Amino acid sequence: MSPNLLAVFYLISGVLFILALRGLSSPETSRQGNFFGIVGMAIAIGVTVISAGNFSTGFILLLILLVLGGSIGAFIAFKIPMTAMPELVAGFHSLVGLAAVFVAISAFLNPEVFNLGTPNNIKIASLIEMSLGGAIGAITFTGSIIAFLKLRGLMSGSPITFLGQHFINLALGLIIIGLVIYLCRTQNEYLFWSIIVLSFLVGVLLIIPIGGADMPVVISMLNSYSGWAAAGIGFTLENTALIITGALVGSSGAILSYIMCKGMNRSFFNVILGGWGATESSSKTTSKDQKPVKSGNADDAAFLMKNASSVIIVPGYGMAVAQAQHALREMVDSLKKSGVKVSYAIHPVAGRMPGHMNVLLAEANVPYDEVFELEDINNDFANCDVAYVIGANDVTNPVAKTDPQSPIYGMPILDVEKSKSVLFVKRSLSPGYAGIDNDLFYRENTLMLFADAKKMTEDITKNL
């Protein structure tokens, strides 16, 4: 395939990727956006494989690896539950970062294959590109592994901090920059390997001080890192599709991180530097055993909701675990038949990754015009008769507004405590992912419904 024709196909795939991002910006067009992304990637992979050459040994090996990797990805996608989607995304990000590292190593060891020069005589621009691409890829790989372990529960979700942590991160960053500069002057192989090893270490140090409640922002941040790593390697390989795709992923991930930081009242630069989320929980909170808790059953909940004029549903990770979205839709349909106005309130970080709740509600065919983001519905809680909180925790915790020592202090929350009545579906009084007690459990207008989210919702529907 001629270079000009290859460039045209890569341009087409790039346009399709842009249309994909545009489509994914709204639940109503997300399926269409997903389709554009699939077609764009199919074109990019197809023309890259064709441009690799005829049916040589390397070409056949490439096809075998494509089929193998695609089959593994498809199998995982079919088997993975929605509750495990955040760690799946983190895992895939790690593979993108590792791929960037491998390509950088290959380009450095065999520059003549990539038309970058010869060993010890590589183009300066190419050295910078592969060094940055490899470094960002290494940071993405180890950072994503730590995020995966935290999300999977294989590692504590609490922040891991030590004295002088930020200064060490800063020092390592400056050392890596210095090594890149020195590498361009000497092209010493040991300097290149030092850059990669130190970058692996930086990835670990950037993510371990981040608490579990802030994992959704970590996911979008690592998504951005993986994009910039791919873009850097794209320049090294002079691959237009990789440059376009990496730039789109990097910039969109950065924008999403910024939006989420705004939604959580976090500093964007602190997120990038990994220096946030490490505040200890307040020790001033009274023991939960000393606080009065009102509990009820499905009959109580059905009575309150049927006699309400408006109900706001607040879904969270507990709904995802119980797979209660379909039962919830049936309950809402019953309420609507009784003339009750029902809306859904989605916090920017509900669940464990952006859009988690939106996808689950869409799966249950919940109308898009009934689903509202925090800033659009928060004022409605004051005039709401019943707030039905199903599995959400940290995003409804009033402590975020009152306790400066809390790890979620300053994070905008859904003002469910302002509702006349709050029905809180939860298995127990255990803390949320941030590891702190929820003050909402003990409010006078809160009725705790201790049960599995799906079973409780189904029982409420029967009582309705």
GROMACS .gro file of N, CA and C in nm, residues 197-337:
model
  423
  197VAL      N    1   1.332   0.216   3.424
  197VAL     CA    2   1.319   0.162   3.561
  197VAL      C    3   1.268   0.268   3.657
  198LEU      N    4   1.323   0.388   3.651
  198LEU     CA    5   1.278   0.496   3.740
  198LEU      C    6   1.133   0.533   3.712
  199SER      N    7   1.092   0.528   3.586
  199SER     CA    8   0.953   0.559   3.550
  199SER      C    9   0.856   0.455   3.607
  200PHE      N   10   0.897   0.328   3.607
  200PHE     CA   11   0.816   0.224   3.671
  200PHE      C   12   0.795   0.258   3.820
  201LEU      N   13   0.901   0.304   3.885
  201LEU     CA   14   0.895   0.339   4.027
  201LEU      C   15   0.804   0.459   4.050
  202VAL      N   16   0.815   0.559   3.964
  202VAL     CA   17   0.732   0.680   3.976
  202VAL      C   18   0.584   0.644   3.965
  203GLY      N   19   0.549   0.552   3.875
  203GLY     CA   20   0.409   0.509   3.861
  203GLY      C   21   0.351   0.456   3.990
  204VAL      N   22   0.431   0.379   4.062
  204VAL     CA   23   0.387   0.325   4.191
  204VAL      C   24   0.369   0.438   4.293
  205LEU      N   25   0.469   0.526   4.302
  205LEU     CA   26   0.467   0.633   4.402
  205LEU      C   27   0.358   0.736   4.377
  206LEU      N   28   0.317   0.753   4.251
  206LEU     CA   29   0.211   0.850   4.220
  206LEU      C   30   0.074   0.802   4.265
  207ILE      N   31   0.049   0.671   4.261
  207ILE     CA   32  -0.086   0.619   4.286
  207ILE      C   33  -0.107   0.571   4.429
  208ILE      N   34  -0.003   0.523   4.497
  208ILE     CA   35  -0.025   0.469   4.632
  208ILE      C   36  -0.079   0.571   4.733
  209PRO      N   37  -0.051   0.704   4.719
  209PRO     CA   38  -0.107   0.796   4.818
  209PRO      C   39  -0.251   0.836   4.790
  210ILE      N   40  -0.310   0.780   4.687
  210ILE     CA   41  -0.447   0.818   4.649
  210ILE      C   42  -0.547   0.725   4.715
  211GLY      N   43  -0.646   0.783   4.784
  211GLY     CA   44  -0.746   0.705   4.856
  211GLY      C   45  -0.850   0.643   4.765
  212GLY      N   46  -0.920   0.543   4.818
  212GLY     CA   47  -1.018   0.469   4.740
  212GLY      C   48  -1.132   0.555   4.687
  213ALA      N   49  -1.173   0.657   4.763
  213ALA     CA   50  -1.286   0.740   4.719
  213ALA      C   51  -1.254   0.817   4.593
  214ASP      N   52  -1.126   0.836   4.564
  214ASP     CA   53  -1.085   0.915   4.448
  214ASP      C   54  -1.044   0.829   4.328
  215MET      N   55  -1.070   0.699   4.336
  215MET     CA   56  -1.031   0.609   4.227
  215MET      C   57  -1.093   0.644   4.091
  216PRO      N   58  -1.219   0.693   4.086
  216PRO     CA   59  -1.273   0.730   3.954
  216PRO      C   60  -1.187   0.832   3.880
  217VAL      N   61  -1.129   0.928   3.955
  217VAL     CA   62  -1.044   1.028   3.891
  217VAL      C   63  -0.913   0.964   3.847
  218VAL      N   64  -0.863   0.868   3.926
  218VAL     CA   65  -0.740   0.798   3.890
  218VAL      C   66  -0.757   0.726   3.756
  219ILE      N   67  -0.874   0.663   3.738
  219ILE     CA   68  -0.900   0.590   3.614
  219ILE      C   69  -0.892   0.683   3.494
  220SER      N   70  -0.957   0.799   3.503
  220SER     CA   71  -0.956   0.893   3.390
  220SER      C   72  -0.816   0.952   3.370
  221MET      N   73  -0.742   0.972   3.480
  221MET     CA   74  -0.607   1.027   3.471
  221MET      C   75  -0.514   0.928   3.401
  222LEU      N   76  -0.522   0.800   3.438
  222LEU     CA   77  -0.439   0.698   3.375
  222LEU      C   78  -0.478   0.678   3.229
  223ASN      N   79  -0.607   0.699   3.200
  223ASN     CA   80  -0.652   0.695   3.062
  223ASN      C   81  -0.580   0.801   2.980
  224SER      N   82  -0.567   0.920   3.037
  224SER     CA   83  -0.495   1.028   2.970
  224SER      C   84  -0.348   0.994   2.952
  225TYR      N   85  -0.285   0.940   3.057
  225TYR     CA   86  -0.143   0.902   3.048
  225TYR      C   87  -0.119   0.801   2.936
  226SER      N   88  -0.208   0.701   2.927
  226SER     CA   89  -0.190   0.599   2.824
  226SER      C   90  -0.198   0.659   2.684
  227GLY      N   91  -0.285   0.760   2.668
  227GLY     CA   92  -0.296   0.827   2.539
  227GLY      C   93  -0.169   0.901   2.501
  228TRP      N   94  -0.113   0.976   2.597
  228TRP     CA   95   0.010   1.050   2.567
  228TRP      C   96   0.127   0.955   2.541
  229ALA      N   97   0.129   0.841   2.609
  229ALA     CA   98   0.234   0.742   2.582
  229ALA      C   99   0.223   0.690   2.439
  230ALA      N  100   0.100   0.661   2.396
  230ALA     CA  101   0.078   0.612   2.260
  230ALA      C  102   0.115   0.719   2.158
  231ALA      N  103   0.081   0.846   2.186
  231ALA     CA  104   0.113   0.954   2.093
  231ALA      C  105   0.265   0.970   2.079
  232GLY      N  106   0.337   0.962   2.192
  232GLY     CA  107   0.483   0.974   2.187
  232GLY      C  108   0.546   0.865   2.103
  233ILE      N  109   0.498   0.742   2.119
  233ILE     CA  110   0.550   0.631   2.039
  233ILE      C  111   0.507   0.644   1.894
  234GLY      N  112   0.390   0.706   1.871
  234GLY     CA  113   0.344   0.729   1.734
  234GLY      C  114   0.440   0.818   1.657
  235PHE      N  115   0.494   0.919   1.724
  235PHE     CA  116   0.594   1.005   1.660
  235PHE      C  117   0.721   0.927   1.629
  236THR      N  118   0.760   0.837   1.720
  236THR     CA  119   0.879   0.756   1.698
  236THR      C  120   0.863   0.667   1.576
  237LEU      N  121   0.745   0.606   1.563
  237LEU     CA  122   0.719   0.515   1.451
  237LEU      C  123   0.673   0.589   1.325
  238GLU      N  124   0.651   0.720   1.337
  238GLU     CA  125   0.596   0.800   1.227
  238GLU      C  126   0.463   0.742   1.179
  239ASN      N  127   0.380   0.702   1.278
  239ASN     CA  128   0.251   0.641   1.250
  239ASN      C  129   0.141   0.743   1.280
  240THR      N  130   0.075   0.792   1.174
  240THR     CA  131  -0.026   0.897   1.189
  240THR      C  132  -0.143   0.852   1.276
  241ALA      N  133  -0.189   0.728   1.256
  241ALA     CA  134  -0.305   0.679   1.331
  241ALA      C  135  -0.275   0.676   1.480
  242LEU      N  136  -0.154   0.634   1.516
  242LEU     CA  137  -0.117   0.625   1.656
  242LEU      C  138  -0.106   0.764   1.719
  243ILE      N  139  -0.055   0.859   1.642
  243ILE     CA  140  -0.044   0.997   1.692
  243ILE      C  141  -0.183   1.055   1.717
  244ILE      N  142  -0.273   1.038   1.617
  244ILE     CA  143  -0.409   1.093   1.630
  244ILE      C  144  -0.482   1.027   1.747
  245THR      N  145  -0.478   0.893   1.751
  245THR     CA  146  -0.549   0.820   1.855
  245THR      C  147  -0.496   0.856   1.994
  246GLY      N  148  -0.362   0.857   2.006
  246GLY     CA  149  -0.302   0.891   2.134
  246GLY      C  150  -0.337   1.030   2.180
  247ALA      N  151  -0.334   1.125   2.087
  247ALA     CA  152  -0.367   1.264   2.121
  247ALA      C  153  -0.513   1.278   2.165
  248LEU      N  154  -0.602   1.207   2.095
  248LEU     CA  155  -0.744   1.211   2.131
  248LEU      C  156  -0.768   1.151   2.269
  249VAL      N  157  -0.708   1.035   2.294
  249VAL     CA  158  -0.725   0.969   2.424
  249VAL      C  159  -0.662   1.054   2.535
  250GLY      N  160  -0.541   1.106   2.508
  250GLY     CA  161  -0.473   1.186   2.609
  250GLY      C  162  -0.548   1.313   2.644
  251SER      N  163  -0.594   1.385   2.542
  251SER     CA  164  -0.663   1.512   2.568
  251SER      C  165  -0.802   1.490   2.628
  252SER      N  166  -0.876   1.391   2.577
  252SER     CA  167  -1.009   1.366   2.631
  252SER      C  168  -1.001   1.315   2.775
  253GLY      N  169  -0.899   1.231   2.804
  253GLY     CA  170  -0.880   1.185   2.941
  253GLY      C  171  -0.845   1.298   3.035
  254ALA      N  172  -0.762   1.393   2.986
  254ALA     CA  173  -0.725   1.508   3.068
  254ALA      C  174  -0.846   1.598   3.095
  255ILE      N  175  -0.929   1.617   2.992
  255ILE     CA  176  -1.050   1.700   3.008
  255ILE      C  177  -1.146   1.634   3.107
  256LEU      N  178  -1.162   1.501   3.094
  256LEU     CA  179  -1.250   1.429   3.185
  256LEU      C  180  -1.198   1.437   3.328
  257SER      N  181  -1.066   1.426   3.344
  257SER     CA  182  -1.007   1.438   3.477
  257SER      C  183  -1.034   1.576   3.536
  258TYR      N  184  -1.023   1.679   3.452
  258TYR     CA  185  -1.048   1.816   3.497
  258TYR      C  186  -1.194   1.833   3.541
  259ILE      N  187  -1.286   1.778   3.460
  259ILE     CA  188  -1.429   1.788   3.492
  259ILE      C  189  -1.458   1.718   3.625
  260MET      N  190  -1.397   1.600   3.644
  260MET     CA  191  -1.421   1.525   3.766
  260MET      C  192  -1.357   1.592   3.887
  261CYS      N  193  -1.241   1.652   3.867
  261CYS     CA  194  -1.177   1.726   3.976
  261CYS      C  195  -1.265   1.841   4.020
  262LYS      N  196  -1.328   1.905   3.922
  262LYS     CA  197  -1.418   2.015   3.952
  262LYS      C  198  -1.538   1.962   4.031
  263GLY      N  199  -1.587   1.844   3.989
  263GLY     CA  200  -1.702   1.784   4.056
  263GLY      C  201  -1.670   1.735   4.196
  264MET      N  202  -1.540   1.711   4.225
  264MET     CA  203  -1.500   1.662   4.356
  264MET      C  204  -1.426   1.767   4.437
  265ASN      N  205  -1.416   1.888   4.380
  265ASN     CA  206  -1.346   1.998   4.446
  265ASN      C  207  -1.200   1.963   4.474
  266ARG      N  208  -1.136   1.901   4.376
  266ARG     CA  209  -0.995   1.864   4.387
  266ARG      C  210  -0.911   1.955   4.297
  267SER      N  211  -0.783   1.966   4.328
  267SER     CA  212  -0.692   2.043   4.245
  267SER      C  213  -0.644   1.956   4.129
  268PHE      N  214  -0.661   2.007   4.006
  268PHE     CA  215  -0.623   1.930   3.887
  268PHE      C  216  -0.473   1.900   3.887
  269PHE      N  217  -0.392   1.997   3.925
  269PHE     CA  218  -0.247   1.977   3.924
  269PHE      C  219  -0.204   1.878   4.033
  270ASN      N  220  -0.276   1.880   4.147
  270ASN     CA  221  -0.244   1.783   4.251
  270ASN      C  222  -0.277   1.641   4.205
  271VAL      N  223  -0.381   1.629   4.123
  271VAL     CA  224  -0.417   1.497   4.069
  271VAL      C  225  -0.306   1.446   3.979
  272ILE      N  226  -0.259   1.531   3.890
  272ILE     CA  227  -0.154   1.491   3.795
  272ILE      C  228  -0.028   1.449   3.870
  273LEU      N  229   0.002   1.518   3.980
  273LEU     CA  230   0.123   1.491   4.056
  273LEU      C  231   0.104   1.382   4.161
  274GLY      N  232  -0.020   1.331   4.173
  274GLY     CA  233  -0.044   1.223   4.268
  274GLY      C  234  -0.032   1.262   4.412
  275GLY      N  235  -0.057   1.391   4.443
  275GLY     CA  236  -0.036   1.436   4.580
  275GLY      C  237  -0.163   1.470   4.653
  276TRP      N  238  -0.269   1.396   4.629
  276TRP     CA  239  -0.395   1.429   4.694
  276TRP      C  240  -0.461   1.303   4.745
  277GLY      N  241  -0.570   1.319   4.820
  277GLY     CA  242  -0.646   1.205   4.868
  277GLY      C  243  -0.582   1.136   4.986
  278ALA      N  244  -0.487   1.200   5.050
  278ALA     CA  245  -0.415   1.133   5.158
  278ALA      C  246  -0.452   1.182   5.297
  279THR      N  247  -0.560   1.256   5.306
  279THR     CA  248  -0.600   1.308   5.437
  279THR      C  249  -0.660   1.197   5.522
  280GLU      N  250  -0.624   1.196   5.647
  280GLU     CA  251  -0.677   1.093   5.736
  280GLU      C  252  -0.821   1.127   5.775
  281SER      N  253  -0.897   1.024   5.803
  281SER     CA  254  -1.035   1.045   5.846
  281SER      C  255  -1.037   1.111   5.982
  282SER      N  256  -1.142   1.187   6.004
  282SER     CA  257  -1.154   1.256   6.133
  282SER      C  258  -1.176   1.157   6.246
  283SER      N  259  -1.112   1.183   6.356
  283SER     CA  260  -1.128   1.096   6.472
  283SER      C  261  -1.234   1.150   6.567
  284LYS      N  262  -1.300   1.261   6.527
  284LYS     CA  263  -1.398   1.324   6.613
  284LYS      C  264  -1.535   1.257   6.604
  285THR      N  265  -1.553   1.172   6.504
  285THR     CA  266  -1.684   1.113   6.482
  285THR      C  267  -1.720   1.018   6.595
  286THR      N  268  -1.841   1.028   6.643
  286THR     CA  269  -1.887   0.941   6.749
  286THR      C  270  -1.900   0.799   6.699
  287SER      N  271  -1.874   0.703   6.784
  287SER     CA  272  -1.887   0.562   6.746
  287SER      C  273  -2.028   0.535   6.700
  288LYS      N  274  -2.040   0.455   6.594
  288LYS     CA  275  -2.172   0.427   6.538
  288LYS      C  276  -2.260   0.349   6.637
  289ASP      N  277  -2.198   0.278   6.734
  289ASP     CA  278  -2.276   0.202   6.830
  289ASP      C  279  -2.350   0.295   6.926
  290GLN      N  280  -2.304   0.419   6.938
  290GLN     CA  281  -2.365   0.513   7.032
  290GLN      C  282  -2.468   0.603   6.963
  291LYS      N  283  -2.489   0.584   6.836
  291LYS     CA  284  -2.582   0.668   6.763
  291LYS      C  285  -2.714   0.595   6.738
  292PRO      N  286  -2.824   0.666   6.747
  292PRO     CA  287  -2.954   0.602   6.719
  292PRO      C  288  -2.974   0.583   6.569
  293VAL      N  289  -3.023   0.466   6.532
  293VAL     CA  290  -3.049   0.437   6.390
  293VAL      C  291  -3.192   0.388   6.377
  294LYS      N  292  -3.267   0.446   6.286
  294LYS     CA  293  -3.403   0.400   6.261
  294LYS      C  294  -3.401   0.305   6.142
  295SER      N  295  -3.454   0.187   6.159
  295SER     CA  296  -3.459   0.091   6.048
  295SER      C  297  -3.603   0.056   6.016
  296GLY      N  298  -3.627   0.018   5.892
  296GLY     CA  299  -3.761  -0.016   5.849
  296GLY      C  300  -3.760  -0.134   5.756
  297ASN      N  301  -3.874  -0.160   5.695
  297ASN     CA  302  -3.885  -0.272   5.601
  297ASN      C  303  -3.948  -0.226   5.471
  298ALA      N  304  -3.971  -0.320   5.381
  298ALA     CA  305  -4.025  -0.288   5.248
  298ALA      C  306  -4.164  -0.227   5.257
  299ASP      N  307  -4.243  -0.271   5.354
  299ASP     CA  308  -4.379  -0.218   5.370
  299ASP      C  309  -4.375  -0.070   5.408
  300ASP      N  310  -4.283  -0.035   5.501
  300ASP     CA  311  -4.268   0.106   5.541
  300ASP      C  312  -4.226   0.193   5.422
  301ALA      N  313  -4.131   0.140   5.346
  301ALA     CA  314  -4.080   0.216   5.231
  301ALA      C  315  -4.187   0.235   5.126
  302ALA      N  316  -4.265   0.129   5.099
  302ALA     CA  317  -4.371   0.138   4.999
  302ALA      C  318  -4.477   0.240   5.040
  303PHE      N  319  -4.509   0.242   5.170
  303PHE     CA  320  -4.609   0.337   5.221
  303PHE      C  321  -4.562   0.481   5.201
  304LEU      N  322  -4.438   0.508   5.236
  304LEU     CA  323  -4.384   0.644   5.223
  304LEU      C  324  -4.380   0.688   5.077
  305MET      N  325  -4.335   0.600   4.989
  305MET     CA  326  -4.321   0.639   4.848
  305MET      C  327  -4.455   0.653   4.778
  306LYS      N  328  -4.551   0.563   4.810
  306LYS     CA  329  -4.681   0.570   4.744
  306LYS      C  330  -4.757   0.697   4.782
  307ASN      N  331  -4.731   0.748   4.902
  307ASN     CA  332  -4.799   0.870   4.947
  307ASN      C  333  -4.717   0.996   4.921
  308ALA      N  334  -4.609   0.982   4.846
  308ALA     CA  335  -4.525   1.096   4.811
  308ALA      C  336  -4.570   1.154   4.677
  309SER      N  337  -4.542   1.282   4.657
  309SER     CA  338  -4.571   1.342   4.527
  309SER      C  339  -4.447   1.338   4.437
  310SER      N  340  -4.327   1.334   4.501
  310SER     CA  341  -4.204   1.326   4.422
  310SER      C  342  -4.101   1.238   4.494
  311VAL      N  343  -4.031   1.157   4.415
  311VAL     CA  344  -3.928   1.066   4.466
  311VAL      C  345  -3.803   1.084   4.380
  312ILE      N  346  -3.688   1.095   4.445
  312ILE     CA  347  -3.561   1.102   4.371
  312ILE      C  348  -3.479   0.977   4.405
  313ILE      N  349  -3.441   0.905   4.301
  313ILE     CA  350  -3.360   0.784   4.317
  313ILE      C  351  -3.212   0.821   4.309
  314VAL      N  352  -3.132   0.774   4.405
  314VAL     CA  353  -2.987   0.799   4.406
  314VAL      C  354  -2.915   0.664   4.398
  315PRO      N  355  -2.875   0.622   4.278
  315PRO     CA  356  -2.807   0.492   4.264
  315PRO      C  357  -2.658   0.502   4.294
  316GLY      N  358  -2.601   0.392   4.343
  316GLY     CA  359  -2.458   0.387   4.373
  316GLY      C  360  -2.400   0.251   4.345
  317TYR      N  361  -2.279   0.229   4.392
  317TYR     CA  362  -2.207   0.105   4.363
  317TYR      C  363  -2.280  -0.018   4.417
  318GLY      N  364  -2.353  -0.002   4.529
  318GLY     CA  365  -2.429  -0.113   4.585
  318GLY      C  366  -2.535  -0.163   4.489
  319MET      N  367  -2.595  -0.073   4.411
  319MET     CA  368  -2.692  -0.115   4.311
  319MET      C  369  -2.625  -0.200   4.203
  320ALA      N  370  -2.501  -0.158   4.166
  320ALA     CA  371  -2.427  -0.234   4.064
  320ALA      C  372  -2.392  -0.374   4.113
  321VAL      N  373  -2.349  -0.383   4.241
  321VAL     CA  374  -2.312  -0.513   4.298
  321VAL      C  375  -2.432  -0.607   4.300
  322ALA      N  376  -2.549  -0.553   4.339
  322ALA     CA  377  -2.670  -0.635   4.349
  322ALA      C  378  -2.740  -0.656   4.216
  323GLN      N  379  -2.692  -0.586   4.111
  323GLN     CA  380  -2.758  -0.591   3.980
  323GLN      C  381  -2.907  -0.558   3.995
  324ALA      N  382  -2.935  -0.448   4.064
  324ALA     CA  383  -3.072  -0.413   4.099
  324ALA      C  384  -3.136  -0.314   4.003
  325GLN      N  385  -3.068  -0.280   3.892
  325GLN     CA  386  -3.120  -0.176   3.805
  325GLN      C  387  -3.255  -0.212   3.740
  326HIS      N  388  -3.273  -0.340   3.704
  326HIS     CA  389  -3.399  -0.381   3.642
  326HIS      C  390  -3.513  -0.381   3.745
  327ALA      N  391  -3.484  -0.429   3.866
  327ALA     CA  392  -3.583  -0.425   3.974
  327ALA      C  393  -3.620  -0.281   4.006
  328LEU      N  394  -3.521  -0.193   4.001
  328LEU     CA  395  -3.545  -0.051   4.029
  328LEU      C  396  -3.638   0.009   3.924
  329ARG      N  397  -3.617  -0.026   3.799
  329ARG     CA  398  -3.702   0.025   3.692
  329ARG      C  399  -3.847  -0.021   3.712
  330GLU      N  400  -3.867  -0.146   3.755
  330GLU     CA  401  -4.003  -0.197   3.780
  330GLU      C  402  -4.068  -0.121   3.895
  331MET      N  403  -3.991  -0.092   4.001
  331MET     CA  404  -4.045  -0.017   4.114
  331MET      C  405  -4.087   0.123   4.071
  332VAL      N  406  -4.002   0.187   3.988
  332VAL     CA  407  -4.033   0.322   3.941
  332VAL      C  408  -4.158   0.322   3.853
  333ASP      N  409  -4.173   0.219   3.770
  333ASP     CA  410  -4.293   0.209   3.686
  333ASP      C  411  -4.419   0.200   3.772
  334SER      N  412  -4.411   0.125   3.883
  334SER     CA  413  -4.525   0.113   3.975
  334SER      C  414  -4.558   0.248   4.039
  335LEU      N  415  -4.453   0.323   4.076
  335LEU     CA  416  -4.475   0.454   4.136
  335LEU      C  417  -4.539   0.551   4.037
  336LYS      N  418  -4.495   0.544   3.912
  336LYS     CA  419  -4.551   0.633   3.810
  336LYS      C  420  -4.700   0.607   3.789
  337LYS      N  421  -4.739   0.479   3.797
  337LYS     CA  422  -4.881   0.444   3.781
  337LYS      C  423  -4.965   0.504   3.893
   0.00000   0.00000   0.00000
